[in-house]
Short mmCIF file of C-alpha atoms in Angstrom, two decimals:
data_model
loop_
_atom_site.label_atom_id
_atom_site.label_comp_id
_atom_site.label_asym_id
_atom_site.label_seq_id
_atom_site.Cartn_x
_atom_site.Cartn_y
_atom_site.Cartn_z
CA GLY A 267 -6.54 -81.00 -2.71
CA THR A 268 -6.24 -77.33 -1.98
CA ALA A 269 -5.11 -76.42 1.51
CA PRO A 270 -7.76 -74.67 3.61
CA GLN A 271 -7.43 -70.87 3.64
CA VAL A 272 -8.67 -68.24 6.10
CA VAL A 273 -10.81 -65.72 4.26
CA GLY A 274 -11.97 -62.31 5.39
CA GLU A 275 -15.44 -61.45 6.61
CA PRO A 276 -18.01 -61.10 3.80
CA ILE A 277 -19.06 -57.54 2.97
CA GLY A 278 -22.67 -58.29 3.88
CA ALA A 279 -21.69 -59.41 7.35
CA ARG A 280 -19.53 -56.32 7.81
CA LEU A 281 -22.40 -54.05 6.85
CA ARG A 282 -24.71 -55.83 9.29
CA ARG A 283 -22.15 -55.46 12.05
CA TRP A 284 -21.65 -51.77 11.29
CA ARG A 285 -25.37 -51.07 10.83
CA PRO A 286 -25.88 -49.39 14.26
CA PHE A 287 -22.88 -47.15 13.69
CA LEU A 288 -24.08 -46.16 10.20
CA ILE A 289 -27.59 -45.43 11.47
CA ALA A 290 -26.20 -43.29 14.30
CA THR A 291 -23.98 -41.35 11.88
CA ALA A 292 -26.87 -40.69 9.50
CA ALA A 293 -29.08 -39.57 12.38
CA LEU A 294 -26.36 -37.21 13.62
CA ALA A 295 -25.97 -35.69 10.14
CA VAL A 296 -29.74 -35.19 9.81
CA VAL A 297 -29.98 -33.54 13.24
CA ALA A 298 -27.02 -31.25 12.51
CA LEU A 299 -28.48 -30.23 9.16
CA ALA A 300 -31.95 -29.59 10.55
CA THR A 301 -30.57 -27.60 13.49
CA SER A 302 -28.42 -25.46 11.22
CA LEU A 303 -31.32 -24.73 8.86
CA MET A 304 -33.91 -24.01 11.56
CA GLN A 305 -31.79 -21.99 13.98
CA PRO A 306 -31.89 -18.24 13.29
CA ARG A 307 -28.47 -16.87 12.46
CA THR A 308 -27.61 -13.80 14.52
CA SER A 309 -24.43 -11.93 15.36
CA GLU A 310 -23.17 -9.16 17.59
CA ILE A 311 -21.20 -7.35 14.86
CA PRO A 312 -22.01 -3.60 14.85
CA TYR A 313 -24.24 -2.55 11.92
CA ALA A 314 -24.66 -6.18 10.76
CA ILE A 315 -27.99 -7.07 9.16
CA ASP A 316 -28.22 -10.21 11.33
CA ASN A 317 -27.55 -8.32 14.59
CA PRO A 318 -30.76 -7.89 16.63
CA GLY A 319 -29.02 -5.73 19.24
CA GLY A 320 -29.27 -1.97 19.54
CA ASN A 321 -26.19 -1.39 17.35
CA GLY A 322 -27.33 -3.80 14.63
CA THR A 323 -29.41 -3.24 11.50
CA GLN A 324 -31.60 -6.34 11.50
CA ALA A 325 -34.75 -4.23 11.73
CA LEU A 326 -33.76 -2.27 8.63
CA ALA A 327 -33.00 -5.47 6.73
CA GLN A 328 -36.41 -6.86 7.64
CA LEU A 329 -38.17 -3.67 6.52
CA LEU A 330 -36.38 -3.86 3.19
CA ARG A 331 -37.35 -7.51 2.77
CA ASP A 332 -40.96 -6.56 3.51
CA GLU A 333 -40.66 -4.13 0.60
CA GLY A 334 -39.70 -7.03 -1.67
CA LEU A 335 -35.90 -6.60 -1.70
CA ARG A 336 -33.44 -9.48 -1.65
CA VAL A 337 -31.06 -8.56 1.17
CA ARG A 338 -27.87 -10.50 1.82
CA THR A 339 -24.35 -10.03 3.10
CA ALA A 340 -21.47 -9.74 0.62
CA GLY A 341 -18.37 -11.57 1.78
CA SER A 342 -15.90 -9.86 -0.55
CA VAL A 343 -15.46 -6.83 -2.79
CA PRO A 344 -15.44 -8.95 -6.00
CA GLU A 345 -18.81 -10.41 -4.97
CA ALA A 346 -20.22 -6.90 -4.50
CA VAL A 347 -18.71 -5.67 -7.79
CA ALA A 348 -20.20 -8.66 -9.61
CA ALA A 349 -23.71 -7.52 -8.64
CA GLY A 350 -23.36 -4.72 -11.22
CA PRO A 351 -26.19 -2.48 -12.46
CA GLY A 352 -29.56 -3.19 -10.96
CA ALA A 353 -28.20 -3.67 -7.44
CA THR A 354 -27.37 -1.53 -4.43
CA VAL A 355 -24.25 -2.14 -2.36
CA ALA A 356 -24.31 -0.76 1.18
CA VAL A 357 -20.76 -0.27 2.46
CA VAL A 358 -19.86 -0.01 6.14
CA ASN A 359 -16.35 1.04 7.21
CA ILE A 360 -15.50 2.05 3.65
CA GLY A 361 -12.22 3.58 4.81
CA LEU A 362 -10.81 0.07 5.34
CA LEU A 363 -11.02 -0.68 1.61
CA THR A 364 -8.10 0.11 -0.68
CA ASP A 365 -8.28 2.81 -3.35
CA ASP A 366 -8.47 0.10 -6.02
CA GLN A 367 -11.36 -1.64 -4.26
CA ARG A 368 -13.31 1.61 -3.96
CA ALA A 369 -12.60 2.42 -7.61
CA ALA A 370 -13.84 -1.04 -8.62
CA LEU A 371 -17.09 -0.42 -6.76
CA ALA A 372 -17.48 2.96 -8.47
CA ARG A 373 -17.02 1.36 -11.92
CA SER A 374 -19.32 -1.61 -11.25
CA GLY A 375 -22.49 0.22 -12.28
CA ALA A 376 -24.21 -0.57 -8.99
CA ASP A 377 -25.57 2.09 -6.68
CA ILE A 378 -23.26 2.53 -3.68
CA THR A 379 -24.71 3.64 -0.34
CA VAL A 380 -22.05 4.49 2.23
CA VAL A 381 -23.31 3.87 5.77
CA GLY A 382 -21.21 6.02 8.08
CA ALA A 383 -18.73 8.62 6.84
CA LEU A 384 -17.09 9.75 10.07
CA TYR A 385 -13.29 9.26 9.89
CA GLN A 386 -13.67 7.29 6.64
CA ASN A 387 -11.60 7.64 3.48
CA PHE A 388 -13.45 8.05 0.16
CA ASP A 389 -10.39 8.12 -2.12
CA GLY A 390 -10.93 6.16 -5.32
CA LEU A 391 -14.72 6.14 -4.97
CA THR A 392 -15.62 9.70 -5.85
CA ALA A 393 -14.16 13.16 -5.69
CA VAL A 394 -17.40 14.95 -4.92
CA ALA A 395 -18.17 13.72 -1.39
CA VAL A 396 -15.55 14.47 1.27
CA PRO A 397 -16.02 13.32 4.88
CA GLN A 398 -16.04 16.01 7.54
CA GLY A 399 -15.96 15.95 11.33
CA ALA A 400 -18.74 18.47 11.92
CA SER A 401 -21.86 17.09 13.65
CA ALA A 402 -25.21 18.35 14.89
CA THR A 403 -27.49 17.31 17.76
CA GLY A 404 -30.65 19.19 16.80
CA VAL A 405 -33.39 18.22 14.37
CA LEU A 406 -32.24 18.61 10.75
CA ALA A 407 -34.47 19.51 7.80
CA PRO A 408 -33.74 18.36 4.21
CA ARG A 409 -33.39 21.75 2.51
CA CYS A 410 -32.74 20.08 -0.83
CA ARG A 411 -34.70 18.68 -3.79
CA ASP A 412 -33.63 15.06 -3.44
CA ASP A 413 -36.76 12.89 -3.32
CA ASP A 414 -35.37 10.52 -0.71
CA ALA A 415 -34.41 13.30 1.67
CA VAL A 416 -37.70 15.15 1.18
CA ALA A 417 -39.64 11.97 1.99
CA ALA A 418 -37.68 11.56 5.23
CA GLU A 419 -38.62 15.13 6.32
CA ALA A 420 -36.29 15.23 9.37
CA LEU A 421 -33.29 13.66 11.10
CA GLU A 422 -32.56 13.80 14.82
CA GLY A 423 -29.05 15.16 14.43
CA SER A 424 -26.02 13.55 12.78
CA ARG A 425 -22.66 12.37 14.01
CA GLY A 426 -20.49 13.41 11.09
CA SER A 427 -21.07 15.10 7.75
CA VAL A 428 -19.83 15.37 4.17
CA SER A 429 -19.10 18.25 1.84
CA VAL A 430 -20.15 18.14 -1.83
CA ASP A 431 -19.26 19.69 -5.16
CA GLU A 432 -22.55 20.83 -6.69
CA GLY A 433 -20.82 21.56 -9.99
CA ALA A 434 -20.04 17.87 -10.40
CA GLY A 435 -23.66 16.83 -9.93
CA ALA A 436 -23.59 16.21 -6.18
CA VAL A 437 -26.50 17.12 -3.93
CA GLY A 438 -26.23 17.78 -0.20
CA CYS A 439 -29.18 17.44 2.19
CA PHE A 440 -29.82 18.00 5.89
CA PRO A 441 -27.20 20.73 6.35
CA VAL A 442 -25.16 20.35 9.53
CA ASP A 443 -22.85 23.36 9.41
CA GLY A 444 -22.72 25.65 6.40
CA ASP A 445 -21.66 23.52 3.42
CA ARG A 446 -21.56 20.25 5.36
CA PHE A 447 -24.44 17.78 5.11
CA ALA A 448 -25.72 14.67 6.91
CA TYR A 449 -26.82 13.09 3.61
CA ALA A 450 -25.48 13.48 0.08
CA THR A 451 -25.75 11.93 -3.36
CA ALA A 452 -23.38 12.04 -6.31
CA PRO A 453 -22.93 10.26 -9.67
CA LEU A 454 -20.44 7.42 -10.02
CA SER A 455 -18.14 6.73 -12.95
CA GLY A 456 -19.82 3.40 -13.72
CA GLY A 457 -23.27 4.92 -14.11
CA GLY A 458 -24.55 4.16 -10.62
CA ARG A 459 -25.38 6.62 -7.89
CA LEU A 460 -23.49 7.27 -4.68
CA ARG A 461 -25.52 7.95 -1.54
CA VAL A 462 -23.88 8.79 1.76
CA VAL A 463 -25.55 8.53 5.18
CA ALA A 464 -22.93 10.31 7.24
CA ASP A 465 -24.02 8.88 10.60
CA ALA A 466 -24.30 5.09 10.59
CA ASP A 467 -26.10 5.14 13.95
CA LEU A 468 -29.18 6.63 12.26
CA VAL A 469 -30.03 3.24 10.69
CA THR A 470 -29.44 1.03 13.75
CA ASN A 471 -32.20 -0.82 15.55
CA ASP A 472 -32.19 1.70 18.40
CA ALA A 473 -32.54 4.80 16.22
CA LEU A 474 -34.47 3.58 13.18
CA ALA A 475 -37.91 4.52 14.55
CA ARG A 476 -36.94 8.13 15.30
CA ALA A 477 -37.89 11.06 13.08
CA GLY A 478 -37.42 10.20 9.41
CA HIS A 479 -34.53 7.74 9.84
CA ALA A 480 -36.44 4.71 8.57
CA ALA A 481 -37.82 6.58 5.56
CA LEU A 482 -34.38 7.84 4.53
CA ALA A 483 -32.69 4.46 5.05
CA ILE A 484 -35.33 2.50 3.12
CA ARG A 485 -35.31 4.92 0.20
CA ALA A 486 -31.51 5.28 0.10
CA LEU A 487 -31.10 1.49 0.03
CA GLY A 488 -34.23 0.45 -1.80
CA HIS A 489 -33.79 1.72 -5.36
CA HIS A 490 -33.14 -1.81 -6.66
CA GLU A 491 -34.52 -5.25 -5.87
CA GLN A 492 -31.13 -6.58 -4.72
CA LEU A 493 -29.17 -5.18 -1.78
CA LEU A 494 -25.72 -6.42 -0.78
CA TRP A 495 -24.43 -5.43 2.65
CA LEU A 496 -20.62 -5.11 2.62
CA ASP A 497 -18.77 -4.53 5.90
CA ALA A 498 -15.11 -3.83 5.13
CA SER A 499 -14.10 -4.75 8.69
CA GLN A 500 -15.39 -8.32 8.23
CA LEU A 501 -13.79 -9.19 4.90
CA SER A 502 -11.58 -12.28 4.67
CA PRO A 503 -9.86 -14.01 1.72
CA LEU A 504 -12.10 -16.48 -0.11
CA SER A 505 -11.39 -20.15 0.52
CA VAL A 506 -13.19 -23.45 0.17
CA TRP A 507 -14.80 -22.77 3.56
CA ASN A 508 -16.28 -19.30 2.96
CA THR A 509 -17.04 -19.20 -0.74
CA PRO A 510 -20.56 -17.89 -1.46
CA ALA A 511 -21.38 -21.12 -3.34
CA LEU A 512 -20.93 -23.19 -0.15
CA PRO A 513 -24.04 -23.48 2.06
CA PRO A 514 -23.43 -22.09 5.57
CA TRP A 515 -24.29 -25.44 7.18
CA MET A 516 -21.78 -27.43 5.16
CA PRO A 517 -18.51 -26.62 7.08
CA PRO A 518 -19.88 -27.62 10.54
CA LEU A 519 -21.47 -30.74 9.05
CA MET A 520 -18.18 -31.78 7.40
CA LEU A 521 -16.35 -31.14 10.69
CA GLN A 522 -18.78 -33.32 12.62
CA LEU A 523 -18.54 -36.13 10.08
CA GLY A 524 -14.74 -35.93 10.24
CA LEU A 525 -14.83 -36.27 14.02
CA VAL A 526 -17.18 -39.26 13.75
CA VAL A 527 -14.85 -40.98 11.29
CA LEU A 528 -11.83 -40.28 13.53
CA VAL A 529 -13.55 -41.71 16.62
CA ALA A 530 -14.68 -44.77 14.66
CA ALA A 531 -11.14 -45.33 13.35
CA LEU A 532 -9.71 -45.16 16.87
CA ALA A 533 -12.41 -47.43 18.29
CA ARG A 534 -12.55 -50.06 15.57
CA GLY A 535 -9.13 -49.84 13.96
CA ARG A 536 -6.75 -52.80 14.10
CA ARG A 537 -3.72 -52.25 16.31
CA PHE A 538 -0.69 -54.24 15.16
CA GLY A 539 1.79 -52.96 17.72
CA ARG A 540 5.58 -53.07 17.40
CA PHE A 541 7.50 -55.81 15.63
CA ALA A 542 8.80 -58.38 18.12
CA ARG A 543 11.12 -61.36 17.70
CA GLU A 544 9.92 -64.69 19.11
CA ASP A 545 11.66 -68.08 18.94
CA LEU A 546 8.93 -70.67 18.46
CA PRO A 547 9.48 -74.16 19.88
CA VAL A 548 9.87 -77.03 17.45
CA LEU A 549 7.11 -79.02 19.09
CA VAL A 550 3.72 -77.39 19.64
CA ARG A 551 0.93 -79.04 21.59
CA ALA A 552 -2.11 -79.88 19.50
CA THR A 553 -4.39 -78.18 22.03
CA GLU A 554 -2.49 -74.90 21.63
CA THR A 555 -2.85 -75.09 17.85
CA THR A 556 -6.54 -75.83 18.16
CA ARG A 557 -7.19 -73.03 20.64
CA GLY A 558 -5.14 -70.58 18.60
CA ARG A 559 -7.07 -71.37 15.45
CA GLY A 560 -10.35 -71.16 17.37
CA ARG A 561 -9.44 -67.70 18.69
CA MET A 562 -8.52 -66.65 15.16
CA TYR A 563 -11.94 -67.79 13.89
CA GLN A 564 -13.65 -66.02 16.79
CA ARG A 565 -11.79 -62.75 16.24
CA ALA A 566 -12.54 -62.78 12.52
CA ALA A 567 -16.18 -63.78 13.24
CA ASP A 568 -15.81 -66.18 10.32
CA ARG A 569 -18.68 -68.51 11.25
CA ARG A 570 -18.80 -70.11 7.82
CA ARG A 571 -15.15 -71.19 7.93
CA ALA A 572 -15.44 -72.32 11.56
CA ALA A 573 -18.54 -74.39 10.79
CA GLN A 574 -16.78 -75.96 7.81
CA ALA A 575 -13.82 -76.87 10.03
CA LEU A 576 -16.14 -78.44 12.62
CA ARG A 577 -17.95 -80.47 9.97
CA SER A 578 -14.66 -81.65 8.46
CA GLY A 579 -13.31 -82.64 11.87
CA THR A 580 -16.50 -84.52 12.78
CA ALA A 581 -16.50 -86.36 9.45
CA LEU A 582 -12.86 -87.38 9.89
CA ARG A 583 -13.51 -88.64 13.43
CA ASN A 584 -16.53 -90.64 12.31
CA LEU A 585 -14.49 -92.16 9.49
CA ALA A 586 -11.72 -93.11 11.90
CA ASP A 587 -14.24 -94.67 14.31
CA ARG A 588 -15.71 -96.82 11.53
CA LYS A 589 -12.28 -98.01 10.49
CA SER A 590 -11.41 -98.97 14.05
CA VAL A 591 -14.65 -100.93 14.38
CA VAL A 592 -13.97 -102.84 11.16
#
């Protein structure tokens, strides 16, 4: 006959033994997903559309959404360029972009609204709006024919200004000092329109309700149904973790699942230890063999094999008893 063999634990028994762990893991994943989806995402980044603080622009983003716009953050320049005609790209800290990146935005066909021009570099974007350092603290009137500026009626000063070339189709509004303006528009090479709000603080949560700040911001950013908010100071190279196609809750969920698997491996993994030499005696007591095999059955939780061994042993003993009686 075939010698008895020790077999592994059936898959069904393994699943039953691991059932509590699997249920706990699934519950943890559901809780993490629900928490990530339900918790409002906020930040403390200046001028960010998810920043509810005084230096954020969450109020402006909400006003634009109330007007029917789709407002979202752009994580890279290629993502903003891909929006193309029919979209507005609001750019903060535009001076941190390279000339090639600004030129790509200008050629994209999208409207570009620069939020904050003080100490910023416009090279590559347009040659008709040049940042200036002049500022004004008094109330400024439009004094131009731009519809957006006229609708705003007034600004409570401006920290910074731009100069324009009217011969190239640029329009300056809210004059600060002579030929320097707090707001300007100019055509772009790709067919879109450049709009410059020289003072980024005018559109923050603290200042949005003053004078005509809200009216100017909504009109300057609301010419299309899609608005992408691009902060050049927050750009990072695209990877598998920050690609726009990846849901924001996926990285933390994958991290938590990885930690769960690691803890389970450490807790349930088999530890073999180092190799060790051992000289076994020639004669081994039967009780030691029996106990060793019993411990092996117990550790493997192989109840079927253990029961079969018990039945076989009982049958052999009964057979031996009958023979001795005969």
